[in-house]
Amino acid sequence: MAFQDFDLISERRRNEKKQRMRKRIMIGVVSTIVLVGMIGAVLFVVVKNDDTGNGNGNTNANAKSTNKARTSHSPPAKAEDDSPKGEVAHTEKLVKMVCSSADFKDKCEEPLNKAMEKDSKLSEPKDLLKAYVKLAEEEVSKAFNKTNTMKFDTDEEKGAFEDCKKLFEDAKDDIATTISELSKTELKNVTDKSPDLNSWLSAVISFQQTCIDGFPEGNIKTELQNLMNDSKEFISNSLAIISQLASALSTFETAANAASSSGRSLLSQFSNSPAASLDPADDFPYWLPNDDRRILKAVDNKPAPNVTVAKDGSGKFKTINEAVNAIPEKFEGRYVIYVKEGIYDEIVKITKKMVNITMYGDGSQKTIVTGNKNFRDGVRTFLTATFVVEGEGFIGMAMGVRNTAGPDGHQAVAARVQADRVVFANCRFEGYQDTLYTHAHRQFYRSCIVTGTIDFIFGDAAVVLQNCILIVRKPNDNQQNMVTAQGRVDKQQATGIVLQRCTIKADEALIPVKSKIRSYLGRPWKEYSRTIVMESEIGDVIHPDGWTAWNGDFALKTLYYAEFENTGPGASTSARVKWPGYKTITKDEATQFTPGVFLRGSWVQSTGVPSTQGLYN
């Protein structure tokens, strides 16, 4: 009888469990329907039925069929919904929603309304975004074409214009890539793709600003700023639309996952977490080619090279440039260059065509690339770099890069990096003013040493320096030191400098006079300058103010400077500047600037270079 009682109890529990499960399923179904309605309200769109091929992009028709399915007893839709006036009202409402977070609404709503009038197929926010980026592309081209009518009198102006031509091509490539990816990306995957889109479009603004910065102060520079203003605002609006769309989709997906009993995503088959795309078998991304997996698994991260460079003739080439110029144009996979110990006095450039290159040496103080181009000698800052990286996916390890112009050379760059998804590990960058130019796109530096004086880490990339040593050197007697000078021009750009678990200290030559020469964490090069110093050891070389102004009150209200859980004698925030843009941040805020979030760091993990994707503590 006891066993029968247990059987009855078990049966009753099974029935109760089934009822609870049915209840959860019903709640999930109802919640999903409600959430679908919510996302429709947020995005003002019903996604086409791509799987069946029946979708035609007609938002009104789809909305009416949806309403009919939900409430069969509802009265028929009013005739005015199908009228031209009703269609115009709907279109205007959709455009207003898409442009709601744009900072330059007049340049967003009017052009999109006209675009929708010309093309009735523009019914999804993703299509509107693509159409708007095309408009931005036209504005960028229009601005540059107008520069061809300008008259440049001095050699400095003519040279700067040559830089602009190159920068325009870079901007044009990034916009074209954005449009191409939007064409291939489904609405549900926009969130996953947004880091790439943000990187490319943020770089377009960076390139435009670099063009302007190359000119001396005067009428020509002012005229260029005015010419490029509209195009920069169009790109800014494009970034705002991407952020809004990705945020709305992400919010919906989170809510849908919480409501769904199965926990499956309704909008994306992959998680946005940094490790979500990793192959559990070997912790490398599922999309990484087998050859790259083999290379990255190599012992001590020193893969077998395709070619070896050696000054003593023991390699295939004696100079790095010979090896770089010999890279096959259509090489499949990752091309590896090993540079043996030696000092290589040459200007090295990894061009945009040279993608997925790994270059490593025998150590940052054994394999050294050196140069001395500088602003004092009439070379524009953009061209002073000893080592230039423009090819996507570059990995540099165990090498040193120097600019030996000294403090009298003024701007003298050791390395200029503008490529996307670049990693440097165990490298050393030596210079004085403007040592490391983190120009554009996404970059990660691990266990590197950077030395310098004025603005010695600068640029407008999205960059994290992790576990690095930053050495402040002795400048000229009339100068001060700034570790960073970040150049974000627009608040929509996904750029900034992050120093995580770094050590900031004085060079031996500076120590005796550090009380006389002020040194700061940074200053705002551009209006929306953004720099975060977190979990780092800050030496007493840093002035109690922490940060210094660029010029008067420029950017002090619009910048974003933050500190989080730093240690050391220079880490106290009690006497820090009282600017509106400066703050000490919480753990949640700091997490937003870790590699896993700020850089979407799965691509960093795929390189085999060690990284901490979140906070250390």
XYZ file of C-alpha atoms in Angstrom:
617
model
C 0.000 0.000 0.000
C 2.897 2.325 0.770
C 4.295 1.822 -2.734
C 0.854 2.501 -4.205
C 0.706 5.748 -2.174
C 4.066 6.779 -3.568
C 2.871 5.925 -7.062
C -0.219 8.090 -6.586
C 1.872 10.956 -5.238
C 4.342 10.595 -8.112
C 1.527 10.533 -10.655
C -0.075 13.601 -9.076
C 3.268 15.416 -9.116
C 3.775 14.475 -12.763
C 0.357 15.870 -13.610
C 1.059 19.037 -11.623
C 4.398 19.364 -13.388
C 2.705 18.972 -16.763
C 0.164 21.643 -15.835
C 2.917 24.024 -14.709
C 4.806 23.351 -17.916
C 1.687 24.026 -20.024
C 1.153 27.227 -18.034
C 4.754 28.310 -18.648
C 4.431 27.546 -22.344
C 1.209 29.571 -22.549
C 2.836 32.453 -20.675
C 5.828 32.236 -22.992
C 3.625 32.234 -26.090
C 1.540 35.158 -24.872
C 4.638 37.056 -23.753
C 6.269 36.442 -27.086
C 3.222 37.791 -28.910
C 3.232 40.853 -26.689
C 6.963 41.341 -27.178
C 6.605 41.010 -30.925
C 4.052 43.763 -30.696
C 6.435 45.803 -28.572
C 9.314 45.465 -30.990
C 6.942 46.386 -33.770
C 6.035 49.507 -31.847
C 9.659 50.294 -31.109
C 10.880 49.761 -34.638
C 7.647 50.459 -36.499
C 8.267 47.454 -38.685
C 7.096 43.917 -39.290
C 9.950 41.755 -40.546
C 9.440 40.144 -43.934
C 8.656 36.453 -44.021
C 11.920 35.473 -45.687
C 11.572 31.768 -44.963
C 8.376 31.366 -46.999
C 9.139 34.024 -49.581
C 5.687 35.549 -49.090
C 6.833 38.816 -47.499
C 6.644 41.853 -49.757
C 7.784 44.548 -47.342
C 4.339 46.190 -47.237
C 4.197 47.258 -43.602
C 0.529 48.242 -43.640
C -0.595 44.970 -45.197
C 1.453 42.924 -42.767
C 0.169 44.947 -39.827
C -3.444 44.381 -40.880
C -2.961 40.628 -41.253
C -1.296 40.530 -37.841
C -4.169 42.401 -36.250
C -6.660 40.084 -37.914
C -4.873 37.035 -36.536
C -4.831 38.455 -33.022
C -8.418 39.768 -32.817
C -10.777 38.114 -35.244
C -13.697 40.119 -33.896
C -12.029 43.483 -34.339
C -13.760 45.955 -36.635
C -12.231 46.403 -40.086
C -9.441 48.919 -40.443
C -10.492 52.414 -41.406
C -10.229 53.230 -45.045
C -8.013 56.216 -44.314
C -5.164 53.813 -43.369
C -4.859 52.909 -47.043
C -5.095 56.466 -48.256
C -2.037 58.355 -49.517
C -2.385 60.693 -46.540
C -2.307 57.757 -44.113
C 0.718 56.261 -45.862
C 2.579 59.578 -45.643
C 1.774 59.855 -41.935
C 3.078 56.332 -41.327
C 6.252 57.045 -43.286
C 6.927 60.236 -41.373
C 6.358 58.433 -38.078
C 8.799 55.674 -39.025
C 11.450 58.198 -40.052
C 11.009 60.163 -36.827
C 11.489 56.981 -34.832
C 14.637 55.979 -36.712
C 16.069 59.486 -36.349
C 14.998 60.009 -32.729
C 18.500 59.576 -31.284
C 20.317 61.490 -34.029
C 22.000 64.720 -32.975
C 21.375 66.399 -36.318
C 17.717 65.616 -36.937
C 17.267 68.050 -39.814
C 19.933 66.130 -41.729
C 18.258 62.832 -40.829
C 14.504 63.181 -41.208
C 14.258 65.258 -44.386
C 16.711 63.175 -46.482
C 15.104 59.902 -45.311
C 11.578 61.129 -46.044
C 12.687 61.973 -49.566
C 14.392 58.596 -49.919
C 11.218 56.778 -48.866
C 9.161 58.811 -51.324
C 11.453 57.630 -54.109
C 11.614 53.985 -52.986
C 8.510 52.353 -51.523
C 10.504 49.233 -50.611
C 12.219 51.051 -47.744
C 10.065 49.583 -44.992
C 12.544 48.116 -42.505
C 14.813 50.160 -40.203
C 17.806 48.219 -41.562
C 16.903 49.319 -45.094
C 16.526 52.891 -43.899
C 19.946 52.665 -42.249
C 21.504 51.367 -45.440
C 19.818 54.113 -47.464
C 21.046 56.716 -45.008
C 24.646 55.454 -45.075
C 24.485 55.753 -48.858
C 23.411 59.357 -48.422
C 26.347 59.840 -46.058
C 28.660 58.344 -48.678
C 27.393 60.892 -51.192
C 28.042 63.708 -48.725
C 31.608 62.529 -48.073
C 32.304 62.348 -51.812
C 30.702 65.716 -52.371
C 32.868 67.313 -49.678
C 36.080 65.856 -51.063
C 35.190 66.755 -54.651
C 34.827 70.369 -53.574
C 38.372 70.332 -52.227
C 39.587 69.817 -55.799
C 38.466 73.354 -56.558
C 40.516 74.811 -53.696
C 43.830 76.504 -54.297
C 46.790 75.370 -52.200
C 49.708 77.796 -52.325
C 52.350 76.468 -49.946
C 54.234 73.179 -50.004
C 52.766 72.405 -46.583
C 49.219 72.821 -47.879
C 49.925 70.804 -51.011
C 51.433 68.001 -48.949
C 48.499 68.005 -46.550
C 46.139 67.709 -49.493
C 48.029 64.638 -50.686
C 47.380 63.100 -47.258
C 43.700 64.003 -47.651
C 43.469 62.094 -50.915
C 44.746 58.967 -49.228
C 42.504 59.454 -46.195
C 39.484 59.962 -48.428
C 40.139 56.584 -50.071
C 40.319 54.989 -46.634
C 37.028 56.624 -45.644
C 35.415 55.584 -48.901
C 36.490 51.961 -48.365
C 35.014 51.861 -44.858
C 31.687 53.307 -46.010
C 31.525 50.838 -48.899
C 32.236 47.975 -46.496
C 29.455 49.202 -44.202
C 26.926 49.284 -47.042
C 28.015 45.856 -48.266
C 27.644 44.292 -44.823
C 24.231 45.868 -44.293
C 23.115 44.289 -47.572
C 24.105 40.843 -46.272
C 22.931 41.244 -42.668
C 19.425 40.302 -41.585
C 17.556 42.578 -39.215
C 17.844 40.067 -36.373
C 21.664 40.080 -36.652
C 22.190 43.834 -36.655
C 23.102 43.759 -32.948
C 25.899 41.249 -33.587
C 27.187 43.294 -36.497
C 26.984 46.694 -34.813
C 30.578 46.662 -33.421
C 31.927 46.336 -36.961
C 29.580 49.011 -38.307
C 30.508 51.353 -35.457
C 34.208 50.785 -36.031
C 34.064 51.489 -39.766
C 31.900 54.591 -39.547
C 33.757 55.989 -36.538
C 36.942 55.680 -38.599
C 35.366 57.694 -41.424
C 35.015 60.659 -39.062
C 38.575 60.090 -37.818
C 39.940 60.135 -41.361
C 38.082 63.334 -42.214
C 39.395 65.035 -39.098
C 42.944 63.845 -39.793
C 42.685 65.472 -43.213
C 41.717 68.769 -41.606
C 44.376 68.521 -38.885
C 47.118 68.240 -41.488
C 46.668 71.855 -42.533
C 48.155 74.846 -40.700
C 45.813 77.247 -38.945
C 44.252 79.707 -41.357
C 41.557 80.250 -43.974
C 42.220 76.986 -45.822
C 41.762 74.907 -42.679
C 38.567 76.777 -41.764
C 37.204 76.294 -45.279
C 37.924 72.559 -45.105
C 36.151 72.271 -41.758
C 33.089 73.930 -43.234
C 33.191 71.704 -46.332
C 33.285 68.504 -44.292
C 30.802 69.529 -41.628
C 27.714 68.144 -43.375
C 29.313 64.810 -44.202
C 30.545 64.348 -40.622
C 27.042 65.043 -39.336
C 25.595 62.456 -41.733
C 28.069 59.857 -40.453
C 27.249 60.849 -36.866
C 23.545 60.292 -37.556
C 24.341 56.908 -39.119
C 26.121 55.871 -35.922
C 23.155 57.062 -33.858
C 20.724 54.990 -35.948
C 22.928 51.897 -35.563
C 23.101 52.329 -31.792
C 19.367 52.832 -31.467
C 18.493 49.866 -33.639
C 21.003 47.567 -31.927
C 19.819 48.697 -28.498
C 16.154 48.105 -29.339
C 16.849 44.649 -30.745
C 19.072 43.731 -27.815
C 16.469 44.877 -25.301
C 13.797 42.890 -27.064
C 15.993 39.800 -27.237
C 16.806 40.002 -23.533
C 13.148 40.341 -22.624
C 12.158 37.533 -24.987
C 14.788 35.218 -23.526
C 13.578 35.957 -20.011
C 9.976 35.229 -20.963
C 10.679 32.141 -23.026
C 10.627 28.880 -21.070
C 13.133 27.335 -23.437
C 15.540 30.250 -23.147
C 16.141 30.309 -26.900
C 16.807 33.642 -28.586
C 14.078 34.904 -30.862
C 16.240 37.294 -32.830
C 19.680 35.731 -32.983
C 21.066 32.237 -32.842
C 24.281 33.459 -31.224
C 24.921 35.188 -27.926
C 26.637 38.577 -27.822
C 29.019 37.456 -25.094
C 32.713 37.604 -26.087
C 33.159 33.842 -25.828
C 29.915 32.872 -27.529
C 31.487 32.310 -30.934
C 34.330 30.165 -29.602
C 34.689 26.530 -30.537
C 34.539 24.644 -27.208
C 37.066 22.150 -28.544
C 39.942 24.623 -28.639
C 38.686 28.066 -27.496
C 39.168 29.586 -30.947
C 36.293 31.128 -32.963
C 34.368 28.687 -35.122
C 35.139 30.821 -38.190
C 38.933 30.709 -37.725
C 40.643 28.722 -40.543
C 42.485 25.539 -39.590
C 45.827 26.982 -40.682
C 45.367 29.906 -38.284
C 44.404 27.505 -35.498
C 47.600 25.562 -36.091
C 49.685 28.732 -36.009
C 48.064 30.097 -32.877
C 48.491 26.797 -31.047
C 52.235 26.889 -31.704
C 54.525 26.583 -28.689
C 55.416 29.897 -26.998
C 53.380 31.788 -29.572
C 56.279 31.674 -32.026
C 54.733 30.192 -35.163
C 56.769 28.762 -37.985
C 57.535 31.725 -40.296
C 56.856 31.942 -43.988
C 60.000 34.068 -44.263
C 62.829 35.118 -41.969
C 64.561 38.509 -41.901
C 68.144 38.688 -40.606
C 70.722 41.465 -40.914
C 73.517 38.899 -40.899
C 72.212 37.207 -44.038
C 71.039 34.044 -42.301
C 67.445 34.667 -43.399
C 65.772 35.032 -46.765
C 65.859 38.834 -46.505
C 68.146 41.356 -44.838
C 65.539 44.085 -44.384
C 61.964 44.051 -43.147
C 60.772 45.994 -46.177
C 62.128 43.343 -48.522
C 60.074 40.729 -46.683
C 56.963 42.931 -46.585
C 57.172 43.759 -50.279
C 57.482 40.055 -51.097
C 54.185 39.105 -49.405
C 52.082 37.279 -52.028
C 49.081 39.324 -53.151
C 46.641 36.420 -52.880
C 48.054 34.493 -49.959
C 45.458 32.374 -48.138
C 45.588 32.338 -44.352
C 47.988 34.124 -42.034
C 51.413 35.162 -43.347
C 54.183 35.054 -40.734
C 57.396 37.095 -40.782
C 60.126 36.395 -38.242
C 62.616 39.234 -37.718
C 65.828 38.164 -36.043
C 67.742 40.229 -33.522
C 69.149 43.480 -34.886
C 68.505 47.191 -35.342
C 66.639 47.851 -38.581
C 66.897 51.484 -39.654
C 63.958 51.651 -42.044
C 60.399 52.929 -42.348
C 58.083 49.928 -42.411
C 54.525 50.068 -43.759
C 51.962 47.263 -43.645
C 49.542 48.410 -46.340
C 45.789 47.799 -46.525
C 46.384 44.975 -48.999
C 48.539 43.131 -46.478
C 45.911 41.540 -44.244
C 46.382 38.924 -41.528
C 50.111 39.436 -41.103
C 51.990 38.239 -38.025
C 55.413 39.749 -37.386
C 57.531 38.793 -34.405
C 61.078 39.283 -33.236
C 63.538 38.045 -30.634
C 62.457 40.578 -28.009
C 61.476 44.226 -27.766
C 65.049 45.275 -26.984
C 66.682 42.880 -29.422
C 64.641 43.245 -32.619
C 64.245 47.001 -33.112
C 62.873 49.100 -35.955
C 64.154 52.690 -35.789
C 63.635 56.023 -37.535
C 63.808 59.740 -36.788
C 61.256 61.553 -38.960
C 59.811 64.535 -37.106
C 57.762 67.695 -37.355
C 60.740 69.993 -36.675
C 62.301 68.889 -39.953
C 59.140 69.736 -41.892
C 57.481 66.303 -41.918
C 53.763 66.259 -41.155
C 52.863 64.268 -38.040
C 50.876 61.805 -40.147
C 54.068 60.856 -42.021
C 56.599 60.750 -39.182
C 55.894 57.173 -38.087
C 58.679 54.595 -38.120
C 56.199 51.709 -38.275
C 52.786 51.979 -39.967
C 49.988 49.393 -39.824
C 47.053 49.723 -42.220
C 46.396 46.033 -42.950
C 43.546 44.460 -40.993
C 44.279 41.650 -38.551
C 47.931 42.507 -37.910
C 49.651 40.820 -34.954
C 52.979 42.184 -33.717
C 55.009 40.433 -30.994
C 58.351 40.787 -29.252
C 59.611 43.784 -31.220
C 60.699 47.329 -30.481
C 59.794 50.455 -32.488
C 61.635 53.743 -32.006
C 61.565 57.326 -33.116
C 64.872 58.855 -32.078
C 64.124 62.490 -32.976
C 64.208 63.393 -29.275
C 62.236 66.079 -27.427
C 63.427 68.784 -29.843
C 61.798 66.975 -32.770
C 58.319 67.838 -31.478
C 55.756 65.479 -33.065
C 57.680 62.316 -33.908
C 55.643 59.110 -34.104
C 57.144 55.692 -33.464
C 54.087 53.702 -34.642
C 50.899 54.765 -36.403
C 48.161 52.133 -36.339
C 44.903 52.595 -38.233
C 43.969 49.010 -39.128
C 41.068 47.137 -37.566
C 41.520 44.205 -35.158
C 45.201 44.852 -34.464
C 47.077 43.240 -31.576
C 50.534 44.030 -30.205
C 52.041 41.906 -27.450
C 55.366 42.218 -25.613
C 56.367 45.140 -27.809
C 58.119 48.398 -26.963
C 57.323 51.816 -28.437
C 59.926 54.493 -27.716
C 59.694 58.197 -28.430
C 59.006 61.556 -26.890
C 56.076 63.595 -28.223
C 53.344 61.550 -29.999
C 55.024 58.153 -29.605
C 52.060 55.839 -30.274
C 49.446 57.072 -32.759
C 46.368 54.883 -32.277
C 44.773 56.400 -35.328
C 41.525 54.506 -36.002
C 39.503 51.273 -35.704
C 39.954 48.628 -32.939
C 43.289 47.863 -31.295
C 44.580 45.850 -28.327
C 47.996 46.116 -26.647
C 49.089 43.531 -24.098
C 52.210 43.657 -21.907
C 53.786 46.423 -23.969
C 56.019 49.315 -22.930
C 55.328 52.829 -24.211
C 57.651 55.737 -23.426
C 57.167 59.415 -24.135
C 56.482 62.960 -23.006
C 53.708 65.044 -24.606
C 50.519 63.219 -25.697
C 52.570 60.072 -26.136
C 49.507 57.870 -26.616
C 47.090 59.682 -28.907
C 44.550 59.171 -31.685
C 40.912 58.245 -32.243
C 40.856 54.451 -32.200
C 38.904 52.189 -29.876
C 41.961 50.923 -28.023
C 42.708 49.029 -24.827
C 46.202 48.900 -23.372
C 46.216 46.072 -20.841
C 48.991 45.121 -18.438
C 51.306 47.657 -20.077
C 54.065 49.853 -18.626
C 53.832 53.533 -19.530
C 57.061 55.401 -18.862
C 56.953 59.184 -18.634
C 60.214 60.663 -19.899
C 61.964 63.989 -19.251
C 60.819 66.626 -21.760
C 62.380 69.998 -22.460
C 62.452 72.353 -19.481
C 59.534 74.439 -20.764
C 57.290 71.435 -21.440
C 54.815 69.278 -19.505
C 53.916 65.616 -19.921
C 50.569 64.143 -20.920
C 50.229 60.366 -21.151
C 47.181 60.518 -23.455
C 45.444 62.848 -25.900
C 42.312 61.181 -27.221
C 40.716 62.627 -30.360
C 37.011 61.706 -30.436
C 35.301 64.387 -32.548
C 31.704 63.220 -32.204
C 29.933 61.707 -29.200
C 28.426 58.945 -31.368
C 31.864 57.532 -32.216
C 32.685 54.198 -30.579
C 36.234 55.281 -29.774
C 38.373 55.968 -26.725
C 41.619 55.105 -24.935
C 41.416 52.577 -22.087
C 44.345 51.908 -19.765
C 43.612 48.745 -17.792
C 45.953 47.350 -15.170
C 48.815 49.401 -16.481
C 51.741 50.860 -14.563
C 52.410 54.563 -15.043
C 55.819 55.635 -13.787
C 58.660 58.077 -14.314
C 61.748 57.380 -16.367
C 65.005 57.463 -14.412
C 66.021 60.757 -16.007
C 62.738 62.387 -14.961
C 62.768 61.247 -11.320
C 65.181 63.944 -10.010
C 63.090 66.764 -11.552
C 59.569 65.293 -11.427
C 58.492 67.860 -8.838
C 59.368 70.674 -11.253
C 57.888 69.143 -14.428
C 54.174 68.431 -14.243
C 52.843 65.199 -15.684
C 49.195 64.324 -16.287
C 47.090 61.330 -17.314
C 45.806 63.204 -20.345
C 44.270 66.226 -22.004
C 41.366 66.618 -24.467
C 42.671 66.812 -28.000
C 39.128 66.948 -29.428
C 35.727 67.983 -28.133
C 34.449 64.534 -27.097
C 37.775 63.142 -25.919
C 37.291 59.885 -23.968
C 39.892 58.194 -21.754
C 39.460 55.673 -18.946
C 42.186 54.660 -16.490
C 41.219 51.644 -14.389
C 42.789 49.040 -12.138
C 46.167 50.650 -12.805
C 49.178 51.538 -10.674
C 49.711 55.306 -10.897
C 53.056 56.583 -9.689
C 53.720 59.871 -7.911
C 54.918 61.323 -11.206
C 51.258 62.177 -11.960
C 50.116 65.549 -10.618
C 47.248 65.436 -8.069
C 44.978 67.207 -10.601
C 45.262 64.073 -12.748
C 44.250 65.790 -15.962
C 45.005 69.077 -17.695
C 43.150 71.299 -20.166
C 44.046 71.652 -23.815
C 43.120 75.290 -24.249
C 41.015 77.182 -21.725
C 37.673 75.474 -21.128
C 37.658 73.666 -24.490
C 35.920 70.269 -24.213
C 35.748 70.296 -20.419
C 31.957 69.838 -20.483
C 31.822 67.335 -23.337
C 34.816 65.072 -22.646
C 34.547 61.753 -20.774
C 37.465 61.095 -18.424
C 37.054 58.378 -15.828
C 39.010 56.486 -13.191
C 38.215 53.214 -11.451
C 39.998 51.403 -8.615
C 43.501 52.635 -9.375
C 46.291 52.243 -6.836
C 49.613 53.897 -6.093
C 50.716 57.307 -4.803
C 49.303 59.110 -7.827
C 45.902 57.406 -7.752
C 44.119 59.527 -5.145
C 41.139 61.325 -6.695
C 40.565 63.739 -3.815
C 42.329 66.612 -5.584
C 41.327 65.737 -9.138
C 39.945 68.320 -11.582
C 36.314 69.356 -11.079
C 35.337 69.346 -14.748
C 31.781 68.309 -15.682
C 33.177 65.587 -17.928
C 35.428 63.964 -15.307
C 34.166 61.252 -12.952
C 35.085 58.253 -10.877
C 32.997 55.342 -12.097
C 31.289 52.271 -10.709
C 32.133 48.655 -11.449
C 29.230 48.385 -13.891
C 30.405 51.486 -15.734
C 34.002 50.266 -15.806
C 32.879 46.934 -17.259
C 31.708 48.778 -20.374
C 35.343 49.600 -21.154
C 36.819 46.126 -20.770
C 38.020 44.348 -23.958
C 35.081 41.949 -23.922
C 32.575 44.811 -24.120
C 34.416 47.826 -25.549
C 36.236 45.881 -28.271
C 33.899 42.875 -28.422
C 37.083 40.992 -27.656
C 36.521 37.532 -29.114
C 38.754 38.603 -31.981
C 41.469 39.364 -29.425
C 41.128 35.892 -27.957
C 41.447 34.338 -31.396
C 44.974 35.703 -31.787
C 46.345 33.525 -29.031
C 47.624 36.602 -27.173
C 46.673 36.444 -23.462
C 43.926 38.877 -22.462
C 41.545 39.527 -19.613
C 38.178 40.174 -21.210
C 36.561 41.661 -18.126
C 37.735 43.384 -14.958
C 40.543 41.857 -12.925
C 38.648 42.107 -9.656
